[in-house]
mmCIF file of C-alpha atoms and ligand atoms in Angstrom:
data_model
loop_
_atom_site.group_PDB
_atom_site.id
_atom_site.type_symbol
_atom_site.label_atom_id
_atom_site.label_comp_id
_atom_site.label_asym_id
_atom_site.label_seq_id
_atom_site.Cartn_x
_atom_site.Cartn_y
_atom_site.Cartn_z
ATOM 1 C CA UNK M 99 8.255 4.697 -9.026
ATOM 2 C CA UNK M 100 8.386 3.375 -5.657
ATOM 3 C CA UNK M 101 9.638 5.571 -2.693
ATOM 4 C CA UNK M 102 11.797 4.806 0.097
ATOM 5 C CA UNK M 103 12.351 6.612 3.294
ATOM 6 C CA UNK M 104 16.053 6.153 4.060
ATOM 7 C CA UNK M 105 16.543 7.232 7.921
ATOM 8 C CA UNK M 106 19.941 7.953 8.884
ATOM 9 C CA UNK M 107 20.703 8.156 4.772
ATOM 10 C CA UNK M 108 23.585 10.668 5.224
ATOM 11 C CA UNK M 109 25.286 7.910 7.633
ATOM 12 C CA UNK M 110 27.751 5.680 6.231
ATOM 13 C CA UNK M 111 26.047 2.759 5.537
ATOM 14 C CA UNK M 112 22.552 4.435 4.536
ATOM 15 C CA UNK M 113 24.118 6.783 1.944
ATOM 16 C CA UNK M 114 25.952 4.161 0.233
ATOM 17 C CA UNK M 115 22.467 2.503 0.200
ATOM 18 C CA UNK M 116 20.996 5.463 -1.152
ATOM 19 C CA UNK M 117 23.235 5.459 -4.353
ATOM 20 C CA UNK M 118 22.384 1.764 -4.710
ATOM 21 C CA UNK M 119 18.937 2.323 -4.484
ATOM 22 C CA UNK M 120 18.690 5.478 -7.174
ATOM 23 C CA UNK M 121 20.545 3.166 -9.088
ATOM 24 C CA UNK M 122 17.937 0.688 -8.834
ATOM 25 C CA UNK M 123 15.389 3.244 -9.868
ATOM 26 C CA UNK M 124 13.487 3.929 -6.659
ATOM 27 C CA UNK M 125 13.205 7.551 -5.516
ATOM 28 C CA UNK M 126 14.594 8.523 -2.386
ATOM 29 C CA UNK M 127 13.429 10.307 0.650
ATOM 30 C CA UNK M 128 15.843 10.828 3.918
ATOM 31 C CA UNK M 129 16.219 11.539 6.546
ATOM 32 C CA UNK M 130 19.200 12.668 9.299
ATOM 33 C CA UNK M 131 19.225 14.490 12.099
ATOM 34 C CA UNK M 132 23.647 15.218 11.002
ATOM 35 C CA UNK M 133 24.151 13.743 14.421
ATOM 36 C CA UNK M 134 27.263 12.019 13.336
ATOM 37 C CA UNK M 135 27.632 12.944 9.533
ATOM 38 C CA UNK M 136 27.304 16.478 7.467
ATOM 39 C CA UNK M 137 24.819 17.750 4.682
ATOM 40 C CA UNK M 138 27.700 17.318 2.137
ATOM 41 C CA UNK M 139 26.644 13.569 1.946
ATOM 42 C CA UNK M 140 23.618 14.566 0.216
ATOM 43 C CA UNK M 141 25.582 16.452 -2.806
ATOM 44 C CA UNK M 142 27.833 13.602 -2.876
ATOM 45 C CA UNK M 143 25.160 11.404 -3.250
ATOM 46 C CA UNK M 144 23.911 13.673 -5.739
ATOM 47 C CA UNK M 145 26.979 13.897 -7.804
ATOM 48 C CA UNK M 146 27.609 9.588 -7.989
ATOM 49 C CA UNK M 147 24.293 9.151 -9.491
ATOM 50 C CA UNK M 148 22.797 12.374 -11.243
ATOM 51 C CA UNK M 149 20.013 12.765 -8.566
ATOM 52 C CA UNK M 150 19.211 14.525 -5.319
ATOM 53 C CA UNK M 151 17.252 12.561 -2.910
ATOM 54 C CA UNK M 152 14.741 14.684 -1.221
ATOM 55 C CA UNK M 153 16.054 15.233 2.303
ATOM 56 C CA UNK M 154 14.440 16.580 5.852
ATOM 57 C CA UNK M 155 16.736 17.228 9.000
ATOM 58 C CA UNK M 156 14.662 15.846 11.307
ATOM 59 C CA UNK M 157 15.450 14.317 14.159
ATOM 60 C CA UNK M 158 13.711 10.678 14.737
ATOM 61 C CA UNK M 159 13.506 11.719 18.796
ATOM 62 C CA UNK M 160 10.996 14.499 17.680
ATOM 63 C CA UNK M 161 8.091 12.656 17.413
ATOM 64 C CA UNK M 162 5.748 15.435 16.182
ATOM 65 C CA UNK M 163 8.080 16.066 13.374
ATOM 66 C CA UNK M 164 7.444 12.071 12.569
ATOM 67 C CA UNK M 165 3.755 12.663 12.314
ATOM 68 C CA UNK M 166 4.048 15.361 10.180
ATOM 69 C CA UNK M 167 6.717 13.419 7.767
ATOM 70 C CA UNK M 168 4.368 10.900 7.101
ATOM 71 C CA UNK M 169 1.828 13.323 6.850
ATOM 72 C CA UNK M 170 3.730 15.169 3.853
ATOM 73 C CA UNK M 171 4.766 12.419 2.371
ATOM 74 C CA UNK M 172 3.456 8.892 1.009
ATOM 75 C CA UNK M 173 6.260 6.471 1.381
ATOM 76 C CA UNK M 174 6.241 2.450 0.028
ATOM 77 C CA UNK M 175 8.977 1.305 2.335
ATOM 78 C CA UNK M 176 11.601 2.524 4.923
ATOM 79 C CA UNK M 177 15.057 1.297 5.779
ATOM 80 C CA UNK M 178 15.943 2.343 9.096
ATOM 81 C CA UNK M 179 19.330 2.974 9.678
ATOM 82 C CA UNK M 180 19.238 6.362 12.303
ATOM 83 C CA UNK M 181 20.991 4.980 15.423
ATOM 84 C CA UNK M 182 24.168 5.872 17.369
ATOM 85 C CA UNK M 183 26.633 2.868 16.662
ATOM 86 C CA UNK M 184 29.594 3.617 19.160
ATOM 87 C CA UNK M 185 29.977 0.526 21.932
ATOM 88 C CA UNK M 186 31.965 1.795 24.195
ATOM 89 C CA UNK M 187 29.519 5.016 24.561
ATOM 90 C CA UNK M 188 26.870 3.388 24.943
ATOM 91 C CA UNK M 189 28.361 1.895 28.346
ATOM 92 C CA UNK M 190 28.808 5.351 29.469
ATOM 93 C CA UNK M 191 25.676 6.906 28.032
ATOM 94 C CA UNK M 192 22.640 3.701 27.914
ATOM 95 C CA UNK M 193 19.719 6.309 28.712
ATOM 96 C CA UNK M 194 20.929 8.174 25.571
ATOM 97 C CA UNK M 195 21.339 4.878 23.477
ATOM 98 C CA UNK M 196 18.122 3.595 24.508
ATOM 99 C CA UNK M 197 16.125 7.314 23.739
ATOM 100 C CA UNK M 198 18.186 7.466 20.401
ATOM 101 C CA UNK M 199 17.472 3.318 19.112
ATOM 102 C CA UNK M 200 14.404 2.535 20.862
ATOM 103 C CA UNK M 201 12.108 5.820 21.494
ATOM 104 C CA UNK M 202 12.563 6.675 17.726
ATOM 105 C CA UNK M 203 12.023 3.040 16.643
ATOM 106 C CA UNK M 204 8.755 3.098 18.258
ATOM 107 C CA UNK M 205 7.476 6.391 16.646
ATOM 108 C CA UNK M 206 8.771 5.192 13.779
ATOM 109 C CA UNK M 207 6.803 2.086 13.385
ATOM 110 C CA UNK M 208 3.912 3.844 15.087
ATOM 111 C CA UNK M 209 3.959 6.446 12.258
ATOM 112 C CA UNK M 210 4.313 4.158 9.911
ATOM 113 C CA UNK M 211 1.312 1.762 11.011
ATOM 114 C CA UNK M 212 -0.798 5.226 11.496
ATOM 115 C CA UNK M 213 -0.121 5.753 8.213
ATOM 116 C CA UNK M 214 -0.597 2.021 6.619
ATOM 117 C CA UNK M 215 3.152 1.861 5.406
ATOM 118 C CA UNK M 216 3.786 -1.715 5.765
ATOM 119 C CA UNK M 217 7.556 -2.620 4.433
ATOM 120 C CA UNK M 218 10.414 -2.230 6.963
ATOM 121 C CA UNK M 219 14.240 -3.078 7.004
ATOM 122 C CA UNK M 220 15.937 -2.254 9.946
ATOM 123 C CA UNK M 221 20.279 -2.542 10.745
ATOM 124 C CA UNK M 222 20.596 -5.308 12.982
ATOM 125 C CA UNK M 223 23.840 -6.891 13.904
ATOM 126 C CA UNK M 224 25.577 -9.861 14.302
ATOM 127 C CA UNK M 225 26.755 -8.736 17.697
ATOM 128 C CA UNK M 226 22.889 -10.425 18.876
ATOM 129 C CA UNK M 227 24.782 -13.991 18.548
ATOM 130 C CA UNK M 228 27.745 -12.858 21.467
ATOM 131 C CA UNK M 229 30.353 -15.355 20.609
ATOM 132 C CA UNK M 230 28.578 -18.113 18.921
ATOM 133 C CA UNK M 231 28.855 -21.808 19.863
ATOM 134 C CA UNK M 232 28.892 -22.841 16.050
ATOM 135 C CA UNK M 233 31.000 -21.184 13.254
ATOM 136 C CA UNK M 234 29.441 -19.751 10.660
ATOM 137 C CA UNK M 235 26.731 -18.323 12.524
ATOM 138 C CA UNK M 236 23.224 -19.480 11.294
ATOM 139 C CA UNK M 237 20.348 -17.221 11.667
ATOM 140 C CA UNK M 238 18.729 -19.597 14.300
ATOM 141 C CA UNK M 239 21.499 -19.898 16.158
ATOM 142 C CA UNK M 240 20.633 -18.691 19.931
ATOM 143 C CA UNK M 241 21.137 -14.824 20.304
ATOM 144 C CA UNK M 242 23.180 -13.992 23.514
ATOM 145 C CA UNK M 243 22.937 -11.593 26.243
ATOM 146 C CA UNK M 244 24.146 -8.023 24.984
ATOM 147 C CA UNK M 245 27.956 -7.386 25.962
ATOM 148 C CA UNK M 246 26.752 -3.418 25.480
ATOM 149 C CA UNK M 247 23.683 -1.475 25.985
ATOM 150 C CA UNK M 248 24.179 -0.718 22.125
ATOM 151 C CA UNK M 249 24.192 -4.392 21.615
ATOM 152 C CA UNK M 250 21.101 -4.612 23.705
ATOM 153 C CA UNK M 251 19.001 -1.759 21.307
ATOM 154 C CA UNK M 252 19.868 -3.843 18.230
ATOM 155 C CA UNK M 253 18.400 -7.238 20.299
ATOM 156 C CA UNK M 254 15.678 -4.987 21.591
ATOM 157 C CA UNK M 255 15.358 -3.694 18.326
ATOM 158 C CA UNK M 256 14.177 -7.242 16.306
ATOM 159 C CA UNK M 257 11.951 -7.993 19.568
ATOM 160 C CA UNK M 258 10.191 -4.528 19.122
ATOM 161 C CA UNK M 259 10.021 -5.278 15.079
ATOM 162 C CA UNK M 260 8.707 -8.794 15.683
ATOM 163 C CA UNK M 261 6.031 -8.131 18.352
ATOM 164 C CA UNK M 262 4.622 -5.294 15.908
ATOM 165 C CA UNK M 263 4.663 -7.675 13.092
ATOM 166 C CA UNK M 264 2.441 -10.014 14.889
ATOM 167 C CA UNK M 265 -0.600 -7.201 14.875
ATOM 168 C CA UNK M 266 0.248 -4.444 13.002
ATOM 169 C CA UNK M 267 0.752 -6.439 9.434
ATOM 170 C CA UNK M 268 4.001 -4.789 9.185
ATOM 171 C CA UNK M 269 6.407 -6.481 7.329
ATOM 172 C CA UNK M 270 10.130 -6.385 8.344
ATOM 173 C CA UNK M 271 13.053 -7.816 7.406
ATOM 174 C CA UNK M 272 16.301 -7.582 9.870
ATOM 175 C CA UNK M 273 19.578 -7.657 8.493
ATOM 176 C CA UNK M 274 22.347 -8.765 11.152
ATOM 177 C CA UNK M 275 25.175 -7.012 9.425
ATOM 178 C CA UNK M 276 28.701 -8.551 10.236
ATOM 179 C CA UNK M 277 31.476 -6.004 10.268
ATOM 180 C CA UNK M 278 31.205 -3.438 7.494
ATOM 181 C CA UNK M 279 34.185 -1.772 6.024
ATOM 182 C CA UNK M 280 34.866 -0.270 2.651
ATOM 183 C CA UNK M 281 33.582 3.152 0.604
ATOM 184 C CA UNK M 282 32.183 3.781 -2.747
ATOM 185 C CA UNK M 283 34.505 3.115 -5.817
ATOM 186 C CA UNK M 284 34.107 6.780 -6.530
ATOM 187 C CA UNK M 285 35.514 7.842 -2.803
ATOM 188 C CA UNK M 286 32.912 10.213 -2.714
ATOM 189 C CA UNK M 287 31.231 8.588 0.081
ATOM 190 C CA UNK M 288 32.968 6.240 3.153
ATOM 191 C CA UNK M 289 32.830 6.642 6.689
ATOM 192 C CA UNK M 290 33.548 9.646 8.010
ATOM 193 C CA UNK M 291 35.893 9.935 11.085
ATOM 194 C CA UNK M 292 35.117 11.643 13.982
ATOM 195 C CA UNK M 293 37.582 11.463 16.905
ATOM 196 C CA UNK M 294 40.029 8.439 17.758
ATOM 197 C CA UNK M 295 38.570 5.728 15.360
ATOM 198 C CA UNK M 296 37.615 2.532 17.686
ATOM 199 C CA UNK M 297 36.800 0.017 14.686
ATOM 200 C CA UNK M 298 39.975 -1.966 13.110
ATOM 201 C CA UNK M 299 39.482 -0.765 9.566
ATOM 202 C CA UNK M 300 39.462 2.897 10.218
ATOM 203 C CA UNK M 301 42.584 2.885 12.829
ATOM 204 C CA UNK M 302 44.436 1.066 10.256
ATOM 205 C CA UNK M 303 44.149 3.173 7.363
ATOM 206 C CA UNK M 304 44.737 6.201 9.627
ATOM 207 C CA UNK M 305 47.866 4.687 10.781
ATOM 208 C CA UNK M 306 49.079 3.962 7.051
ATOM 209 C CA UNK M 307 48.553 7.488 6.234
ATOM 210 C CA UNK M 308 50.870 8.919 9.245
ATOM 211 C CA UNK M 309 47.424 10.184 11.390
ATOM 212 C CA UNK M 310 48.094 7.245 14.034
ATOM 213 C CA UNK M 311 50.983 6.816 15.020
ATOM 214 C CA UNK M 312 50.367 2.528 15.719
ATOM 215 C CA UNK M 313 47.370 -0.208 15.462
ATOM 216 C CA UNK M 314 46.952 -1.235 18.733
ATOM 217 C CA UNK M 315 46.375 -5.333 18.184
ATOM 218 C CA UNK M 316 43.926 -6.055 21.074
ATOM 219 C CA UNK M 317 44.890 -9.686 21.720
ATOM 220 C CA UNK M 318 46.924 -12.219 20.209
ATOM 221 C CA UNK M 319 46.292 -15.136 22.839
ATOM 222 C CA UNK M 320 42.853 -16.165 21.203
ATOM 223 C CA UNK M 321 42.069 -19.464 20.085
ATOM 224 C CA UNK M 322 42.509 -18.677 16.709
ATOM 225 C CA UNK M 323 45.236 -19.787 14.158
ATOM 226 C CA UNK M 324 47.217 -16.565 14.771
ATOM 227 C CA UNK M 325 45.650 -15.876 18.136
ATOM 228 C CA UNK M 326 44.298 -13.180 16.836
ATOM 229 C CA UNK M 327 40.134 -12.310 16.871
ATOM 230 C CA UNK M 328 38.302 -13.571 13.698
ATOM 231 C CA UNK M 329 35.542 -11.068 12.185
ATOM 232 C CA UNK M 330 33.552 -11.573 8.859
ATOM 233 C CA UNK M 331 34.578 -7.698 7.101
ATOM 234 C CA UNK M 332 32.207 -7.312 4.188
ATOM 235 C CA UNK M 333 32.416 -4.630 1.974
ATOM 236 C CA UNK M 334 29.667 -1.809 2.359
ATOM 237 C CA UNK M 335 28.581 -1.570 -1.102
ATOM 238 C CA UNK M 336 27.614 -5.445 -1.039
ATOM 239 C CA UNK M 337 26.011 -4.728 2.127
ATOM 240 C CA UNK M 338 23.792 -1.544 0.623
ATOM 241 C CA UNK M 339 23.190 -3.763 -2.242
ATOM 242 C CA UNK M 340 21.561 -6.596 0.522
ATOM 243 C CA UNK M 341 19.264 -3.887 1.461
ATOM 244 C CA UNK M 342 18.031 -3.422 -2.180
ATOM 245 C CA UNK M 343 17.199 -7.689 -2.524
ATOM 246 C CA UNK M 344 15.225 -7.191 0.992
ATOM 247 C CA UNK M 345 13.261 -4.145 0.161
ATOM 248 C CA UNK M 346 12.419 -6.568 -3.275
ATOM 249 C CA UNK M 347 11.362 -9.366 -1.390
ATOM 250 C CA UNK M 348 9.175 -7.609 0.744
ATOM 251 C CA UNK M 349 7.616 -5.104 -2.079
ATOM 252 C CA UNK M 350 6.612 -8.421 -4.363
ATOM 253 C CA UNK M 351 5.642 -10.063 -1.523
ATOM 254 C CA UNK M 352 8.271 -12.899 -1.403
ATOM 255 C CA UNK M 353 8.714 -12.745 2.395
ATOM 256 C CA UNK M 354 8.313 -16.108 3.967
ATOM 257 C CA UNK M 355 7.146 -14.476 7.411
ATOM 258 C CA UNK M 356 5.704 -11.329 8.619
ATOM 259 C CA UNK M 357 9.295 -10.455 10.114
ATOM 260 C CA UNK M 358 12.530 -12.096 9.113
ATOM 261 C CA UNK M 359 16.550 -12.133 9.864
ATOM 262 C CA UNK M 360 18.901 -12.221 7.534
ATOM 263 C CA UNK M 361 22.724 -12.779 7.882
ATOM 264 C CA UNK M 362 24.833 -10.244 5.515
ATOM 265 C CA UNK M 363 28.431 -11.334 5.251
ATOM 266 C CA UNK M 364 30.352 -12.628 3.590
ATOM 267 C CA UNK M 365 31.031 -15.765 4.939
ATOM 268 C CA UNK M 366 34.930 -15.509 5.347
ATOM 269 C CA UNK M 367 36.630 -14.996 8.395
ATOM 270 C CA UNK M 368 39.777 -12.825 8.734
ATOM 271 C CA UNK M 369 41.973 -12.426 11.596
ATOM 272 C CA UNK M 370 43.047 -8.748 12.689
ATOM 273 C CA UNK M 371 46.062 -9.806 11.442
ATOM 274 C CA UNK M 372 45.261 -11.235 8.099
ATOM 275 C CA UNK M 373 43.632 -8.103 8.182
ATOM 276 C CA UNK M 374 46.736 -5.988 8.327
ATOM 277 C CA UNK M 375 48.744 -8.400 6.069
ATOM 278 C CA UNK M 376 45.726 -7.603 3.264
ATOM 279 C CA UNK M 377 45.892 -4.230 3.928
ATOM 280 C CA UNK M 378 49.590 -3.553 2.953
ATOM 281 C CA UNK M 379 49.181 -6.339 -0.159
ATOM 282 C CA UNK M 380 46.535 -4.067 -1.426
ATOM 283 C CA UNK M 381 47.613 -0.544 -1.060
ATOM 284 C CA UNK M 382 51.670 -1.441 -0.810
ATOM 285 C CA UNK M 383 51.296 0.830 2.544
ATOM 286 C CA UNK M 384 52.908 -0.449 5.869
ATOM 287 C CA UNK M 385 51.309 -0.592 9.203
ATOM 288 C CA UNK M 386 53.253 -0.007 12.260
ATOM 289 C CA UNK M 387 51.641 -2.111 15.104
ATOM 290 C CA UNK M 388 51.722 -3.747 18.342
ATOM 291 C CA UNK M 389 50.286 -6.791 20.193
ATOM 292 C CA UNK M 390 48.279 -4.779 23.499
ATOM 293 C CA UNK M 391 46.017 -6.788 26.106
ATOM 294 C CA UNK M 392 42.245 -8.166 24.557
ATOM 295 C CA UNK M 393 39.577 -5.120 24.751
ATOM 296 C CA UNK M 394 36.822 -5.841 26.898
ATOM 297 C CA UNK M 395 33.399 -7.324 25.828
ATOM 298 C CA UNK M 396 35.258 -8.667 22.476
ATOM 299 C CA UNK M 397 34.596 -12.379 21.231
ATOM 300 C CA UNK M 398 36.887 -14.783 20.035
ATOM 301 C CA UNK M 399 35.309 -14.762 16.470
ATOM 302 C CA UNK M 400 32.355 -14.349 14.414
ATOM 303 C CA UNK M 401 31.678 -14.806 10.671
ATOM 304 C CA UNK M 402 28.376 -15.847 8.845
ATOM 305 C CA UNK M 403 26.437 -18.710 7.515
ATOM 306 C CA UNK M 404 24.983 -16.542 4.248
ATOM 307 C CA UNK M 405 23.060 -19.616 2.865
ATOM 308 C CA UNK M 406 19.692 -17.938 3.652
ATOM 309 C CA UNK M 407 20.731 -14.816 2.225
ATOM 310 C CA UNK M 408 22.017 -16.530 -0.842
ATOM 311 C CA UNK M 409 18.743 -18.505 -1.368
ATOM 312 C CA UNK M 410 15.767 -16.226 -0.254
ATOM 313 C CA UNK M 411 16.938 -13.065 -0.898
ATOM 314 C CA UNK M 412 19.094 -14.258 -4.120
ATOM 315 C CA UNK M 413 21.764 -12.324 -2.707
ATOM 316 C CA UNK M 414 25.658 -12.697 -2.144
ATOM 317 C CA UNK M 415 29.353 -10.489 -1.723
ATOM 318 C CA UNK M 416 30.941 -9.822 -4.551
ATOM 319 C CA UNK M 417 33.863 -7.719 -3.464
ATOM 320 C CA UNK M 418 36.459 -9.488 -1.497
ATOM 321 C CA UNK M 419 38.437 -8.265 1.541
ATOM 322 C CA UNK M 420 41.057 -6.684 -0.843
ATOM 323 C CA UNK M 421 39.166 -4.713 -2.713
ATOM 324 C CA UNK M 422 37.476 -3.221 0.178
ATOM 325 C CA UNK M 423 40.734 -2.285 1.617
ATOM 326 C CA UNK M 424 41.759 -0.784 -1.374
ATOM 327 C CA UNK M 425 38.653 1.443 -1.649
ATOM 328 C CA UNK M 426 39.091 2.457 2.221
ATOM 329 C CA UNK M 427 42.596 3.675 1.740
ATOM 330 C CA UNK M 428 41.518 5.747 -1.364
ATOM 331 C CA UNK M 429 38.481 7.208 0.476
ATOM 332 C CA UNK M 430 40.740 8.596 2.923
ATOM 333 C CA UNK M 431 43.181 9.597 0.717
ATOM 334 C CA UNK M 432 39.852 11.810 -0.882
ATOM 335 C CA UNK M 433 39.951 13.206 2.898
HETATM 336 N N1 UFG L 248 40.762 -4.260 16.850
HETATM 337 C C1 UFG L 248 42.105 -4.075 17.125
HETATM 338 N N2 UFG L 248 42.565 -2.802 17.234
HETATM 339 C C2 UFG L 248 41.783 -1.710 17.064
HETATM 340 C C3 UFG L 248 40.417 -1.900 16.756
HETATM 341 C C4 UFG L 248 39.940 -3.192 16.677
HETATM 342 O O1 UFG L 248 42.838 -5.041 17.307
HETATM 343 O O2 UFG L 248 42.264 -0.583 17.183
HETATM 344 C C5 UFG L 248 40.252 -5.616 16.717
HETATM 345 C C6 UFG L 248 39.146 -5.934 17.694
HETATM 346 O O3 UFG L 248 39.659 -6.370 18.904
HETATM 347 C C7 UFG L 248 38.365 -6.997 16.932
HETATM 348 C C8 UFG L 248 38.557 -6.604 15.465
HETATM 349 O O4 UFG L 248 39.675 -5.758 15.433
HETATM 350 O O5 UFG L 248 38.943 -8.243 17.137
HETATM 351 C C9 UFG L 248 37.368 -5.852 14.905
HETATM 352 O O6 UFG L 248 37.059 -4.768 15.762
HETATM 353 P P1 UFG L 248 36.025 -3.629 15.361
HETATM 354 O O7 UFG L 248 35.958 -2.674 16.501
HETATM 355 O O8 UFG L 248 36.348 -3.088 14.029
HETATM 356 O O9 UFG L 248 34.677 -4.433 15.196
HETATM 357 P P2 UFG L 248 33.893 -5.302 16.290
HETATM 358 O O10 UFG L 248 33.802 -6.667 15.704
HETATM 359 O O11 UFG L 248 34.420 -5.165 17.635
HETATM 360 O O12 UFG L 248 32.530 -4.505 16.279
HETATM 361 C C10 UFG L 248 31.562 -4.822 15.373
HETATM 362 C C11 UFG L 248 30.688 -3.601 15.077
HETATM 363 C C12 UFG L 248 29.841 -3.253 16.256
HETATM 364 C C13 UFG L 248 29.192 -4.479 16.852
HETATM 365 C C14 UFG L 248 30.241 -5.492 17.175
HETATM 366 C C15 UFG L 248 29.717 -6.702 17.875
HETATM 367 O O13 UFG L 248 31.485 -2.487 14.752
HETATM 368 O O14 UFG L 248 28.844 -2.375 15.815
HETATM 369 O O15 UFG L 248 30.847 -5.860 15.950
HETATM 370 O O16 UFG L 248 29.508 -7.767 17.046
HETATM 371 F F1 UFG L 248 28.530 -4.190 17.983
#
């Protein structure tokens, strides 16, 4: 049986990756520091698939504690997902995004090259590509200046992976994730909310169960059919289930290049709109909103080219922009 470090595995993202991968018959080992999630993940985790992953609250900024993970355990791969995610924090805070996403990124790999572990898949984003000249984004379109110092760690991020890969013999795949929305069919797992929500699909299902009062609709003058912003939502258990077809590639040695980029979405573009419009088809809830000013730093729109998924990875979404809706509306009904 192959182990996995998951960092950041009691996150959103990296515990519904977790479940896929038990599922898939690897053993799990994570790690979280509960910056910005709570140990209950793990017994929800637990209680989808039959089996605890082992866990360690460490924190990735530690890097003693780092040297003396890989010196208890002997891993196969890691998927990295420990990072702090929020945009408009990171303008206020960069020093602390750039200790949190970079500092621990190095240890990490150092750790991992100190200890000959070799196979790496690390979060990336599609916000590298700014607003794209060409829709769908390919992966070799031109990556643009970062609109956020969290933008800039996930750009800074592949650069770090790449350069390592050059003379370490680490091999890394990086998965640009487009906008990822959705929980577990269960609703045992989803994203947890902390505070005001500042991504679409959270404020809207807060404001459909009576928490919000209204969706603020940040721009409806864009060059877009309804002039409102375009985003590629894919649904986070397709997105765990990416990580899975990676972490394959790499372990029987299908990987075309010592690091590659990936784009996971689905390929669809939605307006915020649409968005809304899907939302009360699915769940029969309404959504009180109104049309506000754009929010800085946003692009026009941004949805993926997945042919290179689809081909080298033999990967694809399954679950439409429905479904996911539905499953985020009963997650926080769960809550
Ligand atoms: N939006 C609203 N009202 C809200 C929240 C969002 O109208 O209350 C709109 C935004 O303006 C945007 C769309 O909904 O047009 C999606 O916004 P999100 O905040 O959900 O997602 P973003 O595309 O802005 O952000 C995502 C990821 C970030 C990443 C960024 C850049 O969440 O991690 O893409 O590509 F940095």
């Amino acid at each position: 049986m192959k182990k996995i470090l998951v960092t950041g595995g009691l996150g959103y993202i990296g515990s519904h990756t977790v479940v896929e991968l038990q599922n898939e018959g690897f053993e799990v080992v994570i790690i979280d520091n509960l910056s910005n999630t709570t140990i209950e993940v793990l017994d929800r985790i637990t209680s989808i698939t039959g089996i605890k992953p082992e866990f360690e609250q460490i924190d990735l900024k530690n890097k003693k504690d780092v040297q003396q993970f890989f010196k208890n355990y002997s891993i196969d791969g890691v998927i990295h997902f420990a990072a702090s995610k929020a945009v408009g924090e990171s303008v206020e805070e960069p020093l602390m995004y750039y200790e949190n996403n970079i500092a621990t990124l190095t240890y990490l790999l150092q750790e991992m090259n100190a200890n000959n572990v070799r196979n790496f898949i690390f979060s990336s984003s599609c916000t590298v590509y700014g607003q794209a000249d060409k829709l769908p984004i390919t992966e070799d379109a031109p990556t643009k200046p970062a609109e956020s110092p969290y933008g800039a760690t996930k750009k800074m991020g592949e650069i770090i992976i790449e350069d390592t890969s050059k003379v370490t013999g680490l091999r890394a795949i990086a998965l640009r994730y487009f906008n990822p929305i959705g929980a577990h069919k269960s609703a045992k797992i989803g994203e947890l909310p902390i505070g005001v929500p500042q991504n679409l699909i959270p404020y809207v299902v807060q404001t459909a169960a009576g928490i919000r009062e209204c969706l603020s609709v940040f721009g409806d003058d864009y060059n877009t059919p309804d002039g409102t912003a375009i985003r590629d939502y894919i649904h986070v258990v397709d997105l765990a289930k990416a990580h899975i077809a990676a972490l394959n590639r790499l372990l029987e040695n299908k990987n075309k290049a010592n690091c590659e980029f990936f784009n996971i979405g689905t390929g669809k573009g939605s307006s915020v709109l649409e968005v809304v419009n899907a939302f009360e088809k699915a769940t029969g809830k309404n959504v009180n909103y109104k049309i506000v000013d754009r929010r800085a730093g946003d692009i026009t729109a941004a949805y993926a080219n997945t042919s290179l998924a689809n081909k080298e990875l033999g990967w694809k979404a399954e679950l439409d922009l429905e479904e996911a809706l539905r499953s985020s509306w009963k997650w926080q009904e769960s809550l």
